[in-house]
Amino acid sequence: MFPLMVMESSDYSPNQCVFRNDEYGIWLYHANCIEFMDMLTAKFPEGKFDMIFADPPYFLSNGGITCHAGKMVKVDKGQWDKSNGPEINHEFNISWLSRCQKVLKPNGTIWVSGTHHVIHSVGYAMQQLGMKILNDITWEKPNPPPNLSCRYFTHSTETIIWAAKTEKSKHCFNYDKMREINNGKQMKSVWSFTAPNGEEKEFGKHPTQKPIALLERIILASTNEGDLIFDPFSGSSTTGIAAINTHRKFVGTELETEFINLSINRLKNAIGIRQATLNFAR
């Protein structure tokens, strides 16, 4: 299905598959997501993925101060998160989103998470590309970091835009499943999830790590078992873990070696837990 030269080490070459599990359909690549998607488009012009979840750079690392785990720390997630100005940031969002649109199947959907630093650009780019915005989900964080400057409201939410590939796409929405997990009531667009707990950070931390439960809900809402999910900014591979837990397949790309190592450990652990559960059920 994909080019599969597997390298599991701390010395990764570009465009290499660094983790692969055929039984569960999990592939993780050390790759630039734009180059990777261009390669896929050439091979699969009709589209390959049923759903995409993307957590792109927020462009908020400015050297300011915030509070994390009760300590004052610099807002500096890395060079990849530094802003190049709104025009260039928007060009970047159009660039990767246009590739995502091409690798989606005709009825596929994409979810993109972000703060106010980037999410408005993402939504506008989607409209420019002819995607159909289905919902904007508000992820409410019950225990956000405090506002140290006291000059604005405490940031306690992130927005997740859900969009279909085109206006004509017949997207998947598992309405009954969402009602089932919401005690028989219609699922609303404000979701409350705490930040990832200590267990989810057992193998290390990612600065914008999402809770597994959040990704599981997204996957359950918009895909079916066996569907193929893609995460172009895989980070610590929370999307991959949620895919394993919900019986979906996963392809991820990530550039940072630190996060690749973290991802491999987390994916191996998630597969081990699922396998142990299956063995126990037998």
mmCIF file of C-alpha atoms in Angstrom:
data_model
loop_
_atom_site.group_PDB
_atom_site.id
_atom_site.type_symbol
_atom_site.label_atom_id
_atom_site.label_comp_id
_atom_site.label_asym_id
_atom_site.label_seq_id
_atom_site.Cartn_x
_atom_site.Cartn_y
_atom_site.Cartn_z
ATOM 1 C CA MET A 1 0.000 0.000 0.000
ATOM 2 C CA PHE A 2 2.816 2.405 0.907
ATOM 3 C CA PRO A 3 6.593 2.423 0.321
ATOM 4 C CA LEU A 4 7.829 0.473 3.310
ATOM 5 C CA MET A 5 11.507 0.628 4.120
ATOM 6 C CA VAL A 6 11.378 0.429 7.892
ATOM 7 C CA MET A 7 14.044 2.023 10.070
ATOM 8 C CA GLU A 8 13.646 1.903 13.840
ATOM 9 C CA SER A 9 16.601 3.823 15.248
ATOM 10 C CA SER A 10 17.530 7.297 16.399
ATOM 11 C CA ASP A 11 19.124 8.035 12.999
ATOM 12 C CA TYR A 12 16.234 8.560 10.622
ATOM 13 C CA SER A 13 16.517 9.390 6.942
ATOM 14 C CA PRO A 14 13.877 11.571 5.264
ATOM 15 C CA ASN A 15 10.842 9.829 3.774
ATOM 16 C CA GLN A 16 11.441 6.575 5.646
ATOM 17 C CA CYS A 17 8.815 4.390 7.270
ATOM 18 C CA VAL A 18 10.062 4.313 10.859
ATOM 19 C CA PHE A 19 7.294 2.166 12.332
ATOM 20 C CA ARG A 20 5.016 -0.376 10.702
ATOM 21 C CA ASN A 21 2.507 -2.927 11.957
ATOM 22 C CA ASP A 22 0.652 -4.737 9.194
ATOM 23 C CA GLU A 23 -1.719 -6.604 11.512
ATOM 24 C CA TYR A 24 -3.245 -3.381 12.809
ATOM 25 C CA GLY A 25 -2.561 -1.268 9.722
ATOM 26 C CA ILE A 26 -0.272 1.301 11.334
ATOM 27 C CA TRP A 27 2.421 3.216 9.414
ATOM 28 C CA LEU A 28 4.531 6.117 10.720
ATOM 29 C CA TYR A 29 6.884 8.061 8.437
ATOM 30 C CA HIS A 30 9.753 10.439 9.044
ATOM 31 C CA ALA A 31 8.691 12.797 6.287
ATOM 32 C CA ASN A 32 7.727 16.288 5.253
ATOM 33 C CA CYS A 33 3.946 16.010 5.024
ATOM 34 C CA ILE A 34 3.681 18.136 1.875
ATOM 35 C CA GLU A 35 6.242 16.040 -0.010
ATOM 36 C CA PHE A 36 4.602 12.857 1.288
ATOM 37 C CA MET A 37 1.138 13.928 0.150
ATOM 38 C CA ASP A 38 2.472 14.952 -3.272
ATOM 39 C CA MET A 39 3.896 11.441 -3.620
ATOM 40 C CA LEU A 40 0.560 9.890 -2.639
ATOM 41 C CA THR A 41 -1.392 12.100 -5.024
ATOM 42 C CA ALA A 42 0.782 10.906 -7.905
ATOM 43 C CA LYS A 43 0.090 7.270 -6.961
ATOM 44 C CA PHE A 44 -3.541 7.606 -5.881
ATOM 45 C CA PRO A 45 -5.101 10.521 -7.813
ATOM 46 C CA GLU A 46 -8.585 9.466 -6.677
ATOM 47 C CA GLY A 47 -7.633 9.926 -3.012
ATOM 48 C CA LYS A 48 -6.498 7.488 -0.336
ATOM 49 C CA PHE A 49 -7.774 8.492 3.106
ATOM 50 C CA ASP A 50 -11.236 8.308 4.651
ATOM 51 C CA MET A 51 -10.418 10.942 7.250
ATOM 52 C CA ILE A 52 -7.616 13.322 8.195
ATOM 53 C CA PHE A 53 -6.915 14.842 11.588
ATOM 54 C CA ALA A 54 -4.386 17.677 11.599
ATOM 55 C CA ASP A 55 -2.912 19.661 14.467
ATOM 56 C CA PRO A 56 -0.687 22.095 12.536
ATOM 57 C CA PRO A 57 1.745 24.636 14.010
ATOM 58 C CA TYR A 58 -0.098 27.299 16.001
ATOM 59 C CA PHE A 59 2.563 29.968 15.325
ATOM 60 C CA LEU A 60 2.378 31.169 18.921
ATOM 61 C CA SER A 61 5.955 30.633 20.152
ATOM 62 C CA ASN A 62 7.029 34.204 20.837
ATOM 63 C CA GLY A 63 9.264 33.947 23.897
ATOM 64 C CA GLY A 64 6.515 35.110 26.252
ATOM 65 C CA ILE A 65 5.708 33.567 29.615
ATOM 66 C CA THR A 66 2.990 31.110 30.564
ATOM 67 C CA CYS A 67 2.256 28.748 33.424
ATOM 68 C CA HIS A 68 2.758 25.003 33.021
ATOM 69 C CA ALA A 69 2.396 22.474 35.854
ATOM 70 C CA GLY A 70 2.521 25.308 38.361
ATOM 71 C CA LYS A 71 5.752 26.768 36.951
ATOM 72 C CA MET A 72 6.407 29.852 34.843
ATOM 73 C CA VAL A 73 7.877 28.776 31.497
ATOM 74 C CA LYS A 74 8.712 30.401 28.162
ATOM 75 C CA VAL A 75 6.262 30.076 25.286
ATOM 76 C CA ASP A 76 8.729 28.385 22.942
ATOM 77 C CA LYS A 77 7.653 25.047 21.506
ATOM 78 C CA GLY A 78 10.363 25.053 18.852
ATOM 79 C CA GLN A 79 11.377 26.672 15.582
ATOM 80 C CA TRP A 80 8.510 24.866 13.832
ATOM 81 C CA ASP A 81 5.980 26.888 15.868
ATOM 82 C CA LYS A 82 7.376 30.392 15.252
ATOM 83 C CA SER A 83 5.332 32.794 13.148
ATOM 84 C CA ASN A 84 6.597 34.181 9.841
ATOM 85 C CA GLY A 85 3.821 36.757 9.659
ATOM 86 C CA PRO A 86 0.133 36.291 8.836
ATOM 87 C CA GLU A 87 0.541 36.250 5.039
ATOM 88 C CA ILE A 88 3.234 33.563 4.989
ATOM 89 C CA ASN A 89 1.446 31.578 7.704
ATOM 90 C CA HIS A 90 -1.716 31.605 5.575
ATOM 91 C CA GLU A 91 0.194 30.528 2.467
ATOM 92 C CA PHE A 92 1.522 27.582 4.474
ATOM 93 C CA ASN A 93 -1.998 26.640 5.580
ATOM 94 C CA ILE A 94 -3.279 26.735 1.998
ATOM 95 C CA SER A 95 -0.288 24.654 0.892
ATOM 96 C CA TRP A 96 -0.788 21.723 3.257
ATOM 97 C CA LEU A 97 -4.601 21.883 3.227
ATOM 98 C CA SER A 98 -4.692 21.723 -0.583
ATOM 99 C CA ARG A 99 -2.608 18.542 -0.398
ATOM 100 C CA CYS A 100 -4.914 17.101 2.251
ATOM 101 C CA GLN A 101 -7.876 17.776 -0.010
ATOM 102 C CA LYS A 102 -6.213 15.814 -2.822
ATOM 103 C CA VAL A 103 -5.381 12.749 -0.707
ATOM 104 C CA LEU A 104 -8.887 12.545 0.785
ATOM 105 C CA LYS A 105 -11.335 10.156 -0.840
ATOM 106 C CA PRO A 106 -14.297 11.899 -2.550
ATOM 107 C CA ASN A 107 -16.482 11.571 0.572
ATOM 108 C CA GLY A 108 -13.670 12.026 3.081
ATOM 109 C CA THR A 109 -13.486 14.652 5.814
ATOM 110 C CA ILE A 110 -10.769 16.575 7.618
ATOM 111 C CA TRP A 111 -10.586 17.836 11.200
ATOM 112 C CA VAL A 112 -8.137 20.635 12.063
ATOM 113 C CA SER A 113 -7.387 21.778 15.596
ATOM 114 C CA GLY A 114 -5.994 25.163 16.554
ATOM 115 C CA THR A 115 -6.070 28.214 18.776
ATOM 116 C CA HIS A 116 -7.062 31.729 17.736
ATOM 117 C CA HIS A 117 -3.508 32.226 16.454
ATOM 118 C CA VAL A 118 -4.140 29.999 13.429
ATOM 119 C CA ILE A 119 -7.676 28.610 13.259
ATOM 120 C CA HIS A 120 -9.228 31.580 11.433
ATOM 121 C CA SER A 121 -6.636 31.249 8.681
ATOM 122 C CA VAL A 122 -7.393 27.522 8.475
ATOM 123 C CA GLY A 123 -11.132 28.124 8.104
ATOM 124 C CA TYR A 124 -10.622 30.772 5.423
ATOM 125 C CA ALA A 125 -8.196 28.516 3.538
ATOM 126 C CA MET A 126 -10.770 25.711 3.585
ATOM 127 C CA GLN A 127 -13.345 28.041 2.046
ATOM 128 C CA GLN A 128 -10.859 29.202 -0.587
ATOM 129 C CA LEU A 129 -10.221 25.565 -1.537
ATOM 130 C CA GLY A 130 -13.917 24.745 -1.899
ATOM 131 C CA MET A 131 -14.226 22.509 1.130
ATOM 132 C CA LYS A 132 -17.545 22.344 2.967
ATOM 133 C CA ILE A 133 -17.256 23.326 6.633
ATOM 134 C CA LEU A 134 -19.550 21.027 8.626
ATOM 135 C CA ASN A 135 -18.946 22.097 12.230
ATOM 136 C CA ASP A 136 -16.631 24.055 14.438
ATOM 137 C CA ILE A 137 -16.117 22.082 17.632
ATOM 138 C CA THR A 138 -15.140 23.913 20.804
ATOM 139 C CA TRP A 139 -12.860 21.831 22.987
ATOM 140 C CA GLU A 140 -13.334 23.155 26.514
ATOM 141 C CA LYS A 141 -10.481 22.538 28.958
ATOM 142 C CA PRO A 142 -11.821 22.403 32.538
ATOM 143 C CA ASN A 143 -8.450 23.229 34.127
ATOM 144 C CA PRO A 144 -6.569 25.600 31.785
ATOM 145 C CA PRO A 145 -3.284 27.310 32.720
ATOM 146 C CA PRO A 146 -3.891 30.609 34.562
ATOM 147 C CA ASN A 147 -3.732 33.964 32.800
ATOM 148 C CA LEU A 148 -0.558 35.550 34.183
ATOM 149 C CA SER A 149 -0.877 38.947 32.491
ATOM 150 C CA CYS A 150 -4.443 39.583 33.726
ATOM 151 C CA ARG A 151 -5.055 41.639 30.573
ATOM 152 C CA TYR A 152 -7.507 39.291 28.811
ATOM 153 C CA PHE A 153 -9.756 36.295 29.497
ATOM 154 C CA THR A 154 -8.099 32.998 30.394
ATOM 155 C CA HIS A 155 -7.638 30.858 27.285
ATOM 156 C CA SER A 156 -9.611 27.707 28.056
ATOM 157 C CA THR A 157 -10.648 26.399 24.631
ATOM 158 C CA GLU A 158 -9.371 25.230 21.279
ATOM 159 C CA THR A 159 -11.391 25.128 18.082
ATOM 160 C CA ILE A 160 -11.566 22.070 15.839
ATOM 161 C CA ILE A 161 -12.970 22.667 12.348
ATOM 162 C CA TRP A 162 -14.593 19.685 10.634
ATOM 163 C CA ALA A 163 -14.912 19.920 6.862
ATOM 164 C CA ALA A 164 -15.790 17.715 3.891
ATOM 165 C CA LYS A 165 -13.553 17.480 0.815
ATOM 166 C CA THR A 166 -16.038 19.374 -1.389
ATOM 167 C CA GLU A 167 -19.516 20.854 -1.246
ATOM 168 C CA LYS A 168 -20.816 17.702 -2.977
ATOM 169 C CA SER A 169 -19.166 15.171 -0.650
ATOM 170 C CA LYS A 170 -21.480 12.679 1.050
ATOM 171 C CA HIS A 171 -19.590 12.590 4.304
ATOM 172 C CA CYS A 172 -19.805 9.969 7.031
ATOM 173 C CA PHE A 173 -21.415 11.032 10.308
ATOM 174 C CA ASN A 174 -22.260 8.364 12.859
ATOM 175 C CA TYR A 175 -25.154 10.239 14.434
ATOM 176 C CA ASP A 176 -26.521 7.275 16.386
ATOM 177 C CA LYS A 177 -23.094 6.476 17.851
ATOM 178 C CA MET A 178 -22.730 10.055 19.055
ATOM 179 C CA ARG A 179 -26.148 9.881 20.713
ATOM 180 C CA GLU A 180 -25.217 6.568 22.307
ATOM 181 C CA ILE A 181 -22.091 7.948 23.980
ATOM 182 C CA ASN A 182 -24.016 11.079 25.015
ATOM 183 C CA ASN A 183 -26.655 9.246 27.075
ATOM 184 C CA GLY A 184 -29.176 9.176 24.240
ATOM 185 C CA LYS A 185 -29.055 12.930 23.624
ATOM 186 C CA GLN A 186 -27.917 14.753 20.501
ATOM 187 C CA MET A 187 -24.205 15.519 20.646
ATOM 188 C CA LYS A 188 -23.558 19.261 20.765
ATOM 189 C CA SER A 189 -20.521 21.072 19.401
ATOM 190 C CA VAL A 190 -18.968 21.978 22.770
ATOM 191 C CA TRP A 191 -16.885 19.116 24.154
ATOM 192 C CA SER A 192 -15.256 19.070 27.567
ATOM 193 C CA PHE A 193 -12.058 17.038 27.919
ATOM 194 C CA THR A 194 -9.247 17.432 30.415
ATOM 195 C CA ALA A 195 -5.691 17.740 29.129
ATOM 196 C CA PRO A 196 -3.744 14.475 28.690
ATOM 197 C CA ASN A 197 -3.096 12.815 32.043
ATOM 198 C CA GLY A 198 0.193 11.477 33.361
ATOM 199 C CA GLU A 199 -0.423 8.006 31.969
ATOM 200 C CA GLU A 200 -0.763 9.435 28.452
ATOM 201 C CA LYS A 201 2.632 11.117 28.896
ATOM 202 C CA GLU A 202 4.334 7.994 30.249
ATOM 203 C CA PHE A 203 6.873 7.893 27.412
ATOM 204 C CA GLY A 204 7.413 11.657 27.139
ATOM 205 C CA LYS A 205 5.588 14.879 26.349
ATOM 206 C CA HIS A 206 4.544 16.808 23.268
ATOM 207 C CA PRO A 207 3.797 20.544 23.713
ATOM 208 C CA THR A 208 0.394 20.364 21.968
ATOM 209 C CA GLN A 209 -0.552 16.790 22.861
ATOM 210 C CA LYS A 210 -4.274 16.017 22.649
ATOM 211 C CA PRO A 211 -6.185 13.663 24.977
ATOM 212 C CA ILE A 212 -6.771 10.222 23.475
ATOM 213 C CA ALA A 213 -10.489 10.418 24.339
ATOM 214 C CA LEU A 214 -10.868 13.533 22.172
ATOM 215 C CA LEU A 215 -9.392 11.783 19.131
ATOM 216 C CA GLU A 216 -11.452 8.661 19.782
ATOM 217 C CA ARG A 217 -14.645 10.721 19.651
ATOM 218 C CA ILE A 218 -13.575 12.403 16.406
ATOM 219 C CA ILE A 219 -12.763 9.042 14.829
ATOM 220 C CA LEU A 220 -15.979 7.384 16.019
ATOM 221 C CA ALA A 221 -18.017 10.310 14.701
ATOM 222 C CA SER A 222 -16.682 10.374 11.158
ATOM 223 C CA THR A 223 -15.292 6.951 10.192
ATOM 224 C CA ASN A 224 -16.158 3.267 10.238
ATOM 225 C CA GLU A 225 -14.096 0.306 11.423
ATOM 226 C CA GLY A 226 -11.297 -0.493 9.000
ATOM 227 C CA ASP A 227 -11.169 3.041 7.554
ATOM 228 C CA LEU A 228 -7.802 4.660 6.859
ATOM 229 C CA ILE A 229 -6.902 7.803 8.824
ATOM 230 C CA PHE A 230 -4.039 10.219 8.131
ATOM 231 C CA ASP A 231 -2.303 12.706 10.426
ATOM 232 C CA PRO A 232 0.162 14.982 8.583
ATOM 233 C CA PHE A 233 1.540 16.518 11.812
ATOM 234 C CA SER A 234 1.583 13.308 13.826
ATOM 235 C CA GLY A 235 3.497 14.625 16.845
ATOM 236 C CA SER A 236 3.286 11.983 19.574
ATOM 237 C CA SER A 237 0.841 9.913 17.453
ATOM 238 C CA THR A 238 -2.231 10.321 19.633
ATOM 239 C CA THR A 239 -4.295 9.962 16.448
ATOM 240 C CA GLY A 240 -2.606 6.630 15.787
ATOM 241 C CA ILE A 241 -3.316 5.378 19.295
ATOM 242 C CA ALA A 242 -6.974 6.403 19.008
ATOM 243 C CA ALA A 243 -7.120 4.589 15.658
ATOM 244 C CA ILE A 244 -5.753 1.413 17.249
ATOM 245 C CA ASN A 245 -8.284 1.669 20.075
ATOM 246 C CA THR A 246 -11.208 2.104 17.660
ATOM 247 C CA HIS A 247 -10.127 -0.514 15.087
ATOM 248 C CA ARG A 248 -9.107 1.900 12.322
ATOM 249 C CA LYS A 249 -5.931 2.047 10.229
ATOM 250 C CA PHE A 250 -3.456 4.907 10.505
ATOM 251 C CA VAL A 251 -0.756 6.686 8.527
ATOM 252 C CA GLY A 252 1.227 9.495 10.142
ATOM 253 C CA THR A 253 4.076 11.783 9.117
ATOM 254 C CA GLU A 254 6.393 13.616 11.502
ATOM 255 C CA LEU A 255 9.645 15.555 11.009
ATOM 256 C CA GLU A 256 11.000 15.865 14.548
ATOM 257 C CA THR A 257 13.163 12.912 15.661
ATOM 258 C CA GLU A 258 12.247 13.501 19.307
ATOM 259 C CA PHE A 259 8.559 13.003 18.565
ATOM 260 C CA ILE A 260 9.178 10.018 16.299
ATOM 261 C CA ASN A 261 10.907 8.182 19.147
ATOM 262 C CA LEU A 262 8.051 9.130 21.475
ATOM 263 C CA SER A 263 5.499 7.956 18.897
ATOM 264 C CA ILE A 264 7.136 4.575 18.356
ATOM 265 C CA ASN A 265 7.074 3.835 22.082
ATOM 266 C CA ARG A 266 3.452 4.933 22.407
ATOM 267 C CA LEU A 267 2.282 2.981 19.349
ATOM 268 C CA LYS A 268 4.038 -0.192 20.486
ATOM 269 C CA ASN A 269 2.430 0.169 23.905
ATOM 270 C CA ALA A 270 -1.062 0.737 22.464
ATOM 271 C CA ILE A 271 -0.754 -2.296 20.190
ATOM 272 C CA GLY A 272 0.446 -4.387 23.140
ATOM 273 C CA ILE A 273 -2.530 -3.329 25.257
ATOM 274 C CA ARG A 274 -5.013 -4.100 22.489
ATOM 275 C CA GLN A 275 -3.405 -7.478 21.822
ATOM 276 C CA ALA A 276 -3.499 -8.349 25.520
ATOM 277 C CA THR A 277 -7.181 -7.380 25.628
ATOM 278 C CA LEU A 278 -7.943 -9.631 22.653
ATOM 279 C CA ASN A 279 -6.039 -12.532 24.209
ATOM 280 C CA PHE A 280 -7.903 -12.097 27.496
ATOM 281 C CA ALA A 281 -11.252 -12.076 25.657
ATOM 282 C CA ARG A 282 -10.430 -15.444 24.120
#
